[in-house]
Coordinates of C-alpha atoms in Angstrom, one line a residue:
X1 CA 89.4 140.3 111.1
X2 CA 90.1 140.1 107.2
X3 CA 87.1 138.0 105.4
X4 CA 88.0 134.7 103.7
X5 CA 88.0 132.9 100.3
X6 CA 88.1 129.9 99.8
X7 CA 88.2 128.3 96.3
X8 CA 87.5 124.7 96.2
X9 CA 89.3 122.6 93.3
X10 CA 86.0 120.9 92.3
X11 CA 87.7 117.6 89.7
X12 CA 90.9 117.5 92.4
X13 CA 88.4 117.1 95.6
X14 CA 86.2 114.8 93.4
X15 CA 89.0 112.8 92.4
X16 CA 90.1 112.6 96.0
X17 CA 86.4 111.5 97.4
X18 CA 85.9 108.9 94.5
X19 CA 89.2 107.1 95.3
X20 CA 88.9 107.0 99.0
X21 CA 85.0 105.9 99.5
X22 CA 84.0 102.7 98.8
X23 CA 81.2 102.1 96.2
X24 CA 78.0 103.6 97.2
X25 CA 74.6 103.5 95.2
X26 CA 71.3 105.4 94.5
X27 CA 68.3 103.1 94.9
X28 CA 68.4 104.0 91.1
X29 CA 71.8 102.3 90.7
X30 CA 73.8 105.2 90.1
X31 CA 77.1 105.4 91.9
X32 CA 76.9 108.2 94.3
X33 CA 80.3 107.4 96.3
X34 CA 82.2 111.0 94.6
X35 CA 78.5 112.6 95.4
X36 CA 78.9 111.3 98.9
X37 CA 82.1 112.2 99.7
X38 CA 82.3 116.3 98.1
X39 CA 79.0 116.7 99.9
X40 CA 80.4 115.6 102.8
X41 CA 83.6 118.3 102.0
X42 CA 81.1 121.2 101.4
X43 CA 79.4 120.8 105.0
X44 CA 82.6 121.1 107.0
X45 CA 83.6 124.1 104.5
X46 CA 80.4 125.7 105.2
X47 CA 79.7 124.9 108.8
X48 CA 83.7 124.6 110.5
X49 CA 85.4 127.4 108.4
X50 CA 82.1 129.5 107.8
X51 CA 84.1 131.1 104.7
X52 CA 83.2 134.6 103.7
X53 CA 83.0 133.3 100.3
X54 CA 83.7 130.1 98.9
X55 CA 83.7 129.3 95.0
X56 CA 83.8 125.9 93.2
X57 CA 85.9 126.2 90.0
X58 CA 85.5 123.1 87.7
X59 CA 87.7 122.6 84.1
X60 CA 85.6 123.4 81.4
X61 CA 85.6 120.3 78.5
X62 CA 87.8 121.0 75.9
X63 CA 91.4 122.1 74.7
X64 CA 93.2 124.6 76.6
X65 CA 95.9 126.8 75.8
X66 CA 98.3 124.3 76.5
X67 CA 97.5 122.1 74.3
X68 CA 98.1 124.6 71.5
X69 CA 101.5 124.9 72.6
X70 CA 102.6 121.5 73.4
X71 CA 100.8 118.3 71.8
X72 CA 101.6 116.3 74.7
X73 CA 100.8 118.1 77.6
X74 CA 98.5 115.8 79.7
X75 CA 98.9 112.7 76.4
X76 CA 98.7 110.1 78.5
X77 CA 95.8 110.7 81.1
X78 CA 93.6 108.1 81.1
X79 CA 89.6 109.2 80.7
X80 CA 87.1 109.8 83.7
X81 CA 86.0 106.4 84.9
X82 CA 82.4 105.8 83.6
X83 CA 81.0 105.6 87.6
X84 CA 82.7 109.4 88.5
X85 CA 81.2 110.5 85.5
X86 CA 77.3 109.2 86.0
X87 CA 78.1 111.8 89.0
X88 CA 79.1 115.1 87.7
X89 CA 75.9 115.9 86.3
X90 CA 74.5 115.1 90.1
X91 CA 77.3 117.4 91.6
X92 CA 76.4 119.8 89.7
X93 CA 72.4 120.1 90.9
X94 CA 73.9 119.7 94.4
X95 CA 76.1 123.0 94.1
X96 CA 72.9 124.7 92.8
X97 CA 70.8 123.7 95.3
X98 CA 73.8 124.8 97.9
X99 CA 73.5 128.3 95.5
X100 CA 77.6 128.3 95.4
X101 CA 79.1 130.5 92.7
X102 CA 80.5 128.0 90.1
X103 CA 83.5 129.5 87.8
X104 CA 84.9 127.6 84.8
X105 CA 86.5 129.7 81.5
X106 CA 86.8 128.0 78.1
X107 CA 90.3 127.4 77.1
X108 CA 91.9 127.6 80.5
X109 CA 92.1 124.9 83.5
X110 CA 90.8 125.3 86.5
X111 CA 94.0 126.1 87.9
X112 CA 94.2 129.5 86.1
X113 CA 90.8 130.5 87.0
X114 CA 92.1 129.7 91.0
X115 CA 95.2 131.8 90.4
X116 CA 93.0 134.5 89.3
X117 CA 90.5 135.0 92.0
X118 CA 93.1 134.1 94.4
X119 CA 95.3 136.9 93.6
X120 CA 92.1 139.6 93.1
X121 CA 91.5 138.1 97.0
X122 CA 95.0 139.0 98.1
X123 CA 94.3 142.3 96.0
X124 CA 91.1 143.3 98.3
X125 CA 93.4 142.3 101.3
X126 CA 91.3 138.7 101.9
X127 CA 92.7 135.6 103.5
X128 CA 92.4 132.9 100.5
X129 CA 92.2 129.3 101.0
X130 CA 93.1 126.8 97.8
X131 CA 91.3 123.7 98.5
X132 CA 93.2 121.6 96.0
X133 CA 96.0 118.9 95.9
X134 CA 97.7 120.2 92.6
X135 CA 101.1 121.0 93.6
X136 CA 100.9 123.6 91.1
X137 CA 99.2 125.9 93.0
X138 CA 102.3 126.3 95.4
X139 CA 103.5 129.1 92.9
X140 CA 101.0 131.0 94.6
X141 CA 101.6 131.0 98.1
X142 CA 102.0 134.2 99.9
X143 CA 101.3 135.9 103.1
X144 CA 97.5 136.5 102.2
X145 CA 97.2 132.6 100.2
X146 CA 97.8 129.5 101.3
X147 CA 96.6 126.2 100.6
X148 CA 94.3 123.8 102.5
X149 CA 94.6 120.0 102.6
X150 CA 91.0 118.9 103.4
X151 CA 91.9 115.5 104.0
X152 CA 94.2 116.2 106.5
X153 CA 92.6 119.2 107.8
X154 CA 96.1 121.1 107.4
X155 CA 97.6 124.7 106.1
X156 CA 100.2 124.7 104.0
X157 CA 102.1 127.9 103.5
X158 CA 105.7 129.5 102.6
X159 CA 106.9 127.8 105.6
X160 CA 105.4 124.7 104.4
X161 CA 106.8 125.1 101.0
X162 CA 110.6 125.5 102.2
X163 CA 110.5 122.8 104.5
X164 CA 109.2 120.3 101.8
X165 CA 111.0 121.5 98.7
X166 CA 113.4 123.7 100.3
X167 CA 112.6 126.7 98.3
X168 CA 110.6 129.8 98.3
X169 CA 107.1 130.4 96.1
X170 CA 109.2 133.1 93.6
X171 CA 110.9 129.5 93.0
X172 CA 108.0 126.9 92.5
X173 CA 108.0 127.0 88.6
X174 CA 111.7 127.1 88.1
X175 CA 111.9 124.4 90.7
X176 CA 109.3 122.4 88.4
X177 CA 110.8 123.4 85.5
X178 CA 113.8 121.0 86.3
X179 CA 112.1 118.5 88.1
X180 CA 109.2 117.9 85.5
X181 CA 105.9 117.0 86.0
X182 CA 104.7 113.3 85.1
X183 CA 101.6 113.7 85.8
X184 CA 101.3 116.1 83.1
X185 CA 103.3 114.8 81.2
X186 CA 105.9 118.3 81.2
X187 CA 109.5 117.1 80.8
X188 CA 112.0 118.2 83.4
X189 CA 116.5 117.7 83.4
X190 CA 117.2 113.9 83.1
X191 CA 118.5 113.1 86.1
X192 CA 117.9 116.3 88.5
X193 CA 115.4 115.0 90.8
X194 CA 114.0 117.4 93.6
X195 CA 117.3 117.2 96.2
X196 CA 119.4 118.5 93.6
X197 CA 116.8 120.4 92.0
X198 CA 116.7 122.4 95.3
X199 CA 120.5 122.7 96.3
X200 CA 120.7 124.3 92.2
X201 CA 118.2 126.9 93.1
X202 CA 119.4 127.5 96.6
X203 CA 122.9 128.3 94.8
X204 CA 121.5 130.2 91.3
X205 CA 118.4 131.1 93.0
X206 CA 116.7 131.0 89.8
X207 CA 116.2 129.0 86.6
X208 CA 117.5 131.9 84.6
X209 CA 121.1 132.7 86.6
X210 CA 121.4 128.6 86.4
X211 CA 121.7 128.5 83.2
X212 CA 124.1 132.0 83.0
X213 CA 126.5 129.8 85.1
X214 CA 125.8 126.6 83.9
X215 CA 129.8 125.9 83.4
X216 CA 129.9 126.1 86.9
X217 CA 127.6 123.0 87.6
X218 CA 129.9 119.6 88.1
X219 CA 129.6 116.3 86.4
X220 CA 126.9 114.7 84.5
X221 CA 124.4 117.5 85.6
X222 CA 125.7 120.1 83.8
X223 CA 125.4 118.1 80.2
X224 CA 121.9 116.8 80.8
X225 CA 120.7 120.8 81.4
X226 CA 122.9 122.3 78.8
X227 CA 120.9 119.2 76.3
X228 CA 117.2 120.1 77.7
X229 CA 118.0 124.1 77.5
X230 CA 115.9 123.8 74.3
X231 CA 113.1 122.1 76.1
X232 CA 113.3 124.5 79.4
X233 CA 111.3 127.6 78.3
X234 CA 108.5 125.6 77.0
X235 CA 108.3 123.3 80.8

């Protein structure tokens, strides 16, 4: 039986937990609801998938790579509410006390750290786990990684990937690429929305041969990609 990694998402899952439990409190005061909630995560981790390892990867504070090349990227994010943050610090001594390897690298996201160790696990033949809801990490999918939804308990894998989006994991970024990505703020094609972001790339099969045959693509489509072209590489 091949061991396991799983590598936990640790601002997605606390995201998650502080949005869906109720305010909670410390008899100090402090809010404790994110606390609560991620503890509550790492238990059934430890005790119901008894991984062979399991890593919490966190962003480190500061600019990333990204924000080199593109001003915008993530502009609009609002800041950590005050009551999440008053928690971190608490998280933190509760990992250390759990003694769970905890990875962040200056000037990358979290994501990129994940992508890392998840493809060194597939490397040394390991069944890894991506606890995280950043759609993002879909690029990654593969026979050895998949991803696990810890709210609803559920793998998510190629399969997964094609019956949702209709495409394989080679095809995530280009898929993305002319979608966009509001929540980061990464501009996509005006007007190609995920249907017809999937029937292009079931056609093309990639971002790349799309745009070799882009006189081939009917209507208004074909004028909105041929005026984002400059914008596509960058996405």
């Amino acid at each position: 039986m091949a061991e396991t990694l799983y590598l936990l998402d640790a601002h997605s899952m606390i995201y998650q937990v502080f949005h869906a439990i109720g305010a909670m409190s410390s008899p100090a005061g402090l809010p404790t609801n994110a606390v609560f909630g991620f503890t509550r995560d790492l238990f059934y981790l430890r005790t119901e998938k008894k991984p062979t390892y399991l890593v919490c990867v966190f962003d480190v504070p500061g600019p990333t790579f990204r924000d080199q090349i593109y001003a915008e990227y993530k502009a609009h994010r609002a800041p950590m509410p005050d009551d999440l943050q008053l928690q971190i610090p608490m998280i933190h001594e509760l990992l250390a006390g759990f003694r769970m390897p905890v990875v962040g690298v200056a000037g990358f996201e979290a994501d990129d750290v994940i992508a890392t160790l998840a493809r060194e696990g597939e490397r040394r033949d390991m069944d890894v786990f991506i606890c995280s809801s950043d759609k993002d990490c879909r690029q990654l999918l593969s026979d050895r990684i998949k991803v696990f939804n810890l709210r609803k308990q559920e793998v998510f894998d190629r399969a997964s990937l094609l019956k949702d989006w209709g495409v394989a994991p080679e095809q995530v970024i280009d898929y993305q690429t002319l979608v966009g990505d509001a929540v980061d703020n990464v501009p996509g094609v005006p007007g190609i929305g995920p249907k017809t972001a999937t029937q292009l790339l079931q056609k093309y099969q990639t971002l790349d041969n799309l745009l070799a045959h882009v006189e081939e693509v009917p209507g208004k489509k074909k004028e909105n990609i041929k005026e984002a072209m400059p914008k596509l590489e960058l996405s």
